[in-house]
């Protein structure tokens, strides 16, 4: 019994000593402000701006030591490891690689769809890979790549979700065939005025591997197009 009492007393003594130590531990000093001057704030703001921009482009990791070295080299008038032309080439290649990785699943899904779609009755495939089917065949003139056309159209993604529709706006659109995506430039030249076709456009004949406004990079696009008028180049 005495041993138990002694042990309990020792435990109480230890707890009290520990509590006293915790109470008397000096408070941590407040962190010294990093941004002491306007130049400090501007320097940090530049970093925030650059980091946010490239993060939005899909860049998830950079060697910040080399980023800092490049900045110091340029601002210190030192010879950089690569010149402007090489830097532009590197960034173009790097961003293309990132976009290709981001768009890979979308590209693969589109390619699988087109492989099956080309076997359907009524679907024709051109040498470029454009697929189309005739809904209504007109009897008017056909445009050339140098002409402008007026048409109604409805654009949808692979999942059937619409992204653009002139019918909803209640007004057809007029444009030069030389100023639109390759799939439209090629496809509309197959049509006569009064025709209505359905185009299945591979991403390479559409907006490519990069995101374009609301269109994800690598998207295979479907368009129902009604050719209303051809305006010959004067």
GROMACS .gro file of C-alpha atoms in nm:
model
  234
    1UNK     CA    1   0.000   0.000   0.000
    2UNK     CA    2   0.282   0.243   0.083
    3UNK     CA    3   0.441   0.179  -0.254
    4UNK     CA    4   0.117   0.269  -0.432
    5UNK     CA    5   0.085   0.591  -0.233
    6UNK     CA    6   0.444   0.686  -0.306
    7UNK     CA    7   0.394   0.613  -0.675
    8UNK     CA    8   0.081   0.826  -0.685
    9UNK     CA    9   0.260   1.112  -0.515
   10UNK     CA   10   0.543   1.091  -0.766
   11UNK     CA   11   0.292   1.097  -1.054
   12UNK     CA   12   0.120   1.406  -0.912
   13UNK     CA   13   0.457   1.576  -0.871
   14UNK     CA   14   0.544   1.499  -1.237
   15UNK     CA   15   0.211   1.634  -1.366
   16UNK     CA   16   0.245   1.954  -1.166
   17UNK     CA   17   0.600   2.003  -1.287
   18UNK     CA   18   0.492   1.947  -1.647
   19UNK     CA   19   0.203   2.186  -1.616
   20UNK     CA   20   0.434   2.447  -1.466
   21UNK     CA   21   0.674   2.400  -1.757
   22UNK     CA   22   0.395   2.450  -2.008
   23UNK     CA   23   0.268   2.760  -1.831
   24UNK     CA   24   0.609   2.921  -1.812
   25UNK     CA   25   0.704   2.841  -2.174
   26UNK     CA   26   0.771   3.175  -2.347
   27UNK     CA   27   0.527   3.273  -2.620
   28UNK     CA   28   0.649   3.245  -2.981
   29UNK     CA   29   0.765   3.569  -3.134
   30UNK     CA   30   0.539   3.709  -3.406
   31UNK     CA   31   0.660   3.642  -3.760
   32UNK     CA   32   0.857   3.925  -3.913
   33UNK     CA   33   0.662   4.076  -4.205
   34UNK     CA   34   0.809   3.964  -4.538
   35UNK     CA   35   0.664   4.245  -4.747
   36UNK     CA   36   0.830   4.549  -4.593
   37UNK     CA   37   0.832   4.782  -4.892
   38UNK     CA   38   0.630   4.853  -5.205
   39UNK     CA   39   0.904   4.685  -5.406
   40UNK     CA   40   0.865   4.371  -5.192
   41UNK     CA   41   0.491   4.371  -5.252
   42UNK     CA   42   0.532   4.431  -5.626
   43UNK     CA   43   0.791   4.152  -5.650
   44UNK     CA   44   0.559   3.908  -5.477
   45UNK     CA   45   0.266   4.025  -5.690
   46UNK     CA   46   0.465   3.948  -6.006
   47UNK     CA   47   0.521   3.596  -5.876
   48UNK     CA   48   0.152   3.553  -5.795
   49UNK     CA   49   0.052   3.678  -6.139
   50UNK     CA   50   0.293   3.450  -6.325
   51UNK     CA   51   0.211   3.147  -6.111
   52UNK     CA   52  -0.164   3.193  -6.150
   53UNK     CA   53  -0.133   3.235  -6.526
   54UNK     CA   54   0.062   2.915  -6.578
   55UNK     CA   55  -0.148   2.725  -6.325
   56UNK     CA   56  -0.452   2.809  -6.536
   57UNK     CA   57  -0.265   2.673  -6.839
   58UNK     CA   58  -0.222   2.339  -6.665
   59UNK     CA   59   0.132   2.382  -6.529
   60UNK     CA   60   0.142   2.204  -6.195
   61UNK     CA   61   0.514   2.198  -6.117
   62UNK     CA   62   0.813   2.417  -6.199
   63UNK     CA   63   1.174   2.425  -6.088
   64UNK     CA   64   1.142   2.752  -5.896
   65UNK     CA   65   1.518   2.774  -5.845
   66UNK     CA   66   1.564   2.797  -6.222
   67UNK     CA   67   1.273   3.040  -6.251
   68UNK     CA   68   1.448   3.262  -5.997
   69UNK     CA   69   1.781   3.226  -6.178
   70UNK     CA   70   1.628   3.327  -6.510
   71UNK     CA   71   1.472   3.637  -6.353
   72UNK     CA   72   1.801   3.731  -6.187
   73UNK     CA   73   1.994   3.674  -6.511
   74UNK     CA   74   1.762   3.895  -6.714
   75UNK     CA   75   1.729   4.174  -6.458
   76UNK     CA   76   2.102   4.157  -6.384
   77UNK     CA   77   2.191   4.185  -6.754
   78UNK     CA   78   2.362   3.845  -6.747
   79UNK     CA   79   2.367   3.611  -7.043
   80UNK     CA   80   2.070   3.371  -7.006
   81UNK     CA   81   2.106   2.997  -7.054
   82UNK     CA   82   1.877   3.019  -7.361
   83UNK     CA   83   1.783   3.314  -7.581
   84UNK     CA   84   1.434   3.450  -7.648
   85UNK     CA   85   1.376   3.241  -7.960
   86UNK     CA   86   1.476   2.920  -7.786
   87UNK     CA   87   1.265   3.012  -7.482
   88UNK     CA   88   0.959   3.063  -7.703
   89UNK     CA   89   1.017   2.728  -7.872
   90UNK     CA   90   1.056   2.551  -7.539
   91UNK     CA   91   0.737   2.706  -7.399
   92UNK     CA   92   0.538   2.624  -7.712
   93UNK     CA   93   0.654   2.263  -7.699
   94UNK     CA   94   0.589   2.240  -7.325
   95UNK     CA   95   0.239   2.388  -7.345
   96UNK     CA   96   0.158   2.165  -7.642
   97UNK     CA   97   0.266   1.862  -7.440
   98UNK     CA   98   0.051   1.968  -7.143
   99UNK     CA   99  -0.250   2.032  -7.364
  100UNK     CA  100  -0.205   1.696  -7.540
  101UNK     CA  101  -0.207   1.521  -7.203
  102UNK     CA  102  -0.516   1.715  -7.096
  103UNK     CA  103  -0.701   1.646  -7.422
  104UNK     CA  104  -0.596   1.282  -7.464
  105UNK     CA  105  -0.915   1.124  -7.333
  106UNK     CA  106  -1.132   1.360  -7.540
  107UNK     CA  107  -0.930   1.284  -7.855
  108UNK     CA  108  -0.950   0.908  -7.800
  109UNK     CA  109  -1.326   0.922  -7.742
  110UNK     CA  110  -1.375   1.116  -8.066
  111UNK     CA  111  -1.157   0.879  -8.267
  112UNK     CA  112  -1.346   0.575  -8.137
  113UNK     CA  113  -1.676   0.737  -8.230
  114UNK     CA  114  -1.560   0.819  -8.583
  115UNK     CA  115  -1.431   0.465  -8.637
  116UNK     CA  116  -1.778   0.326  -8.568
  117UNK     CA  117  -1.967   0.611  -8.730
  118UNK     CA  118  -1.801   0.570  -9.070
  119UNK     CA  119  -1.955   0.223  -9.097
  120UNK     CA  120  -2.312   0.352  -9.069
  121UNK     CA  121  -2.525   0.356  -9.387
  122UNK     CA  122  -2.530   0.700  -9.549
  123UNK     CA  123  -2.214   0.826  -9.381
  124UNK     CA  124  -1.934   0.919  -9.621
  125UNK     CA  125  -1.570   0.989  -9.533
  126UNK     CA  126  -1.339   1.220  -9.730
  127UNK     CA  127  -0.963   1.182  -9.769
  128UNK     CA  128  -0.905   1.433  -9.489
  129UNK     CA  129  -1.112   1.233  -9.242
  130UNK     CA  130  -1.422   1.453  -9.254
  131UNK     CA  131  -1.742   1.250  -9.225
  132UNK     CA  132  -2.079   1.368  -9.352
  133UNK     CA  133  -2.426   1.251  -9.438
  134UNK     CA  134  -2.686   1.412  -9.661
  135UNK     CA  135  -3.012   1.504  -9.491
  136UNK     CA  136  -3.151   1.707  -9.781
  137UNK     CA  137  -2.986   1.752 -10.120
  138UNK     CA  138  -3.032   2.094 -10.278
  139UNK     CA  139  -3.018   2.195 -10.642
  140UNK     CA  140  -2.850   2.536 -10.623
  141UNK     CA  141  -2.490   2.633 -10.687
  142UNK     CA  142  -2.196   2.513 -10.484
  143UNK     CA  143  -1.951   2.752 -10.317
  144UNK     CA  144  -1.575   2.755 -10.366
  145UNK     CA  145  -1.316   2.818 -10.095
  146UNK     CA  146  -1.297   3.181 -10.210
  147UNK     CA  147  -1.669   3.248 -10.161
  148UNK     CA  148  -1.882   3.352  -9.867
  149UNK     CA  149  -2.193   3.164  -9.761
  150UNK     CA  150  -2.504   3.216  -9.553
  151UNK     CA  151  -2.625   2.922  -9.351
  152UNK     CA  152  -2.809   2.796  -9.048
  153UNK     CA  153  -2.635   2.545  -8.824
  154UNK     CA  154  -2.653   2.354  -8.499
  155UNK     CA  155  -2.333   2.239  -8.324
  156UNK     CA  156  -2.311   1.962  -8.065
  157UNK     CA  157  -2.044   1.776  -7.869
  158UNK     CA  158  -1.991   1.402  -7.869
  159UNK     CA  159  -2.237   1.364  -7.580
  160UNK     CA  160  -2.508   1.548  -7.773
  161UNK     CA  161  -2.484   1.868  -7.571
  162UNK     CA  162  -2.523   2.178  -7.787
  163UNK     CA  163  -2.267   2.458  -7.785
  164UNK     CA  164  -2.380   2.686  -8.068
  165UNK     CA  165  -2.703   2.721  -8.263
  166UNK     CA  166  -2.805   2.985  -8.517
  167UNK     CA  167  -3.164   2.859  -8.514
  168UNK     CA  168  -3.195   2.958  -8.149
  169UNK     CA  169  -3.073   3.307  -8.234
  170UNK     CA  170  -3.331   3.328  -8.510
  171UNK     CA  171  -3.078   3.451  -8.765
  172UNK     CA  172  -2.847   3.270  -9.010
  173UNK     CA  173  -2.481   3.357  -9.027
  174UNK     CA  174  -2.275   3.479  -9.321
  175UNK     CA  175  -1.901   3.415  -9.337
  176UNK     CA  176  -1.611   3.358  -9.576
  177UNK     CA  177  -1.521   2.993  -9.623
  178UNK     CA  178  -1.156   3.091  -9.592
  179UNK     CA  179  -1.214   3.213  -9.236
  180UNK     CA  180  -1.365   2.909  -9.063
  181UNK     CA  181  -1.242   2.572  -8.936
  182UNK     CA  182  -1.108   2.334  -9.206
  183UNK     CA  183  -1.399   2.094  -9.163
  184UNK     CA  184  -1.645   2.368  -9.259
  185UNK     CA  185  -1.433   2.497  -9.546
  186UNK     CA  186  -1.421   2.148  -9.696
  187UNK     CA  187  -1.771   2.035  -9.608
  188UNK     CA  188  -1.964   2.335  -9.736
  189UNK     CA  189  -1.798   2.304 -10.077
  190UNK     CA  190  -1.970   1.966 -10.108
  191UNK     CA  191  -2.311   2.126 -10.064
  192UNK     CA  192  -2.548   2.295 -10.309
  193UNK     CA  193  -2.775   2.579 -10.200
  194UNK     CA  194  -3.084   2.427 -10.042
  195UNK     CA  195  -2.890   2.133  -9.898
  196UNK     CA  196  -2.877   2.025  -9.538
  197UNK     CA  197  -2.585   1.807  -9.430
  198UNK     CA  198  -2.460   1.663  -9.107
  199UNK     CA  199  -2.084   1.694  -9.053
  200UNK     CA  200  -1.876   1.487  -8.811
  201UNK     CA  201  -1.558   1.687  -8.774
  202UNK     CA  202  -1.238   1.535  -8.623
  203UNK     CA  203  -1.053   1.763  -8.385
  204UNK     CA  204  -0.774   1.817  -8.638
  205UNK     CA  205  -1.029   1.967  -8.879
  206UNK     CA  206  -1.198   2.156  -8.596
  207UNK     CA  207  -1.036   2.362  -8.322
  208UNK     CA  208  -0.737   2.137  -8.262
  209UNK     CA  209  -0.594   2.004  -7.937
  210UNK     CA  210  -0.616   2.336  -7.750
  211UNK     CA  211  -0.922   2.466  -7.567
  212UNK     CA  212  -1.114   2.725  -7.766
  213UNK     CA  213  -1.364   2.932  -7.568
  214UNK     CA  214  -1.623   2.677  -7.445
  215UNK     CA  215  -1.489   2.398  -7.668
  216UNK     CA  216  -1.249   2.160  -7.490
  217UNK     CA  217  -0.928   2.078  -7.676
  218UNK     CA  218  -0.943   1.764  -7.889
  219UNK     CA  219  -1.320   1.773  -7.933
  220UNK     CA  220  -1.486   1.591  -8.220
  221UNK     CA  221  -1.775   1.815  -8.324
  222UNK     CA  222  -2.104   1.745  -8.499
  223UNK     CA  223  -2.279   2.010  -8.707
  224UNK     CA  224  -2.610   2.013  -8.889
  225UNK     CA  225  -2.564   2.275  -9.160
  226UNK     CA  226  -2.822   2.421  -9.397
  227UNK     CA  227  -2.677   2.616  -9.691
  228UNK     CA  228  -2.902   2.909  -9.776
  229UNK     CA  229  -2.696   3.128 -10.010
  230UNK     CA  230  -2.362   3.156 -10.186
  231UNK     CA  231  -2.202   3.495 -10.226
  232UNK     CA  232  -1.939   3.483 -10.497
  233UNK     CA  233  -1.614   3.668 -10.441
  234UNK     CA  234  -1.617   3.992 -10.640
   0.00000   0.00000   0.00000
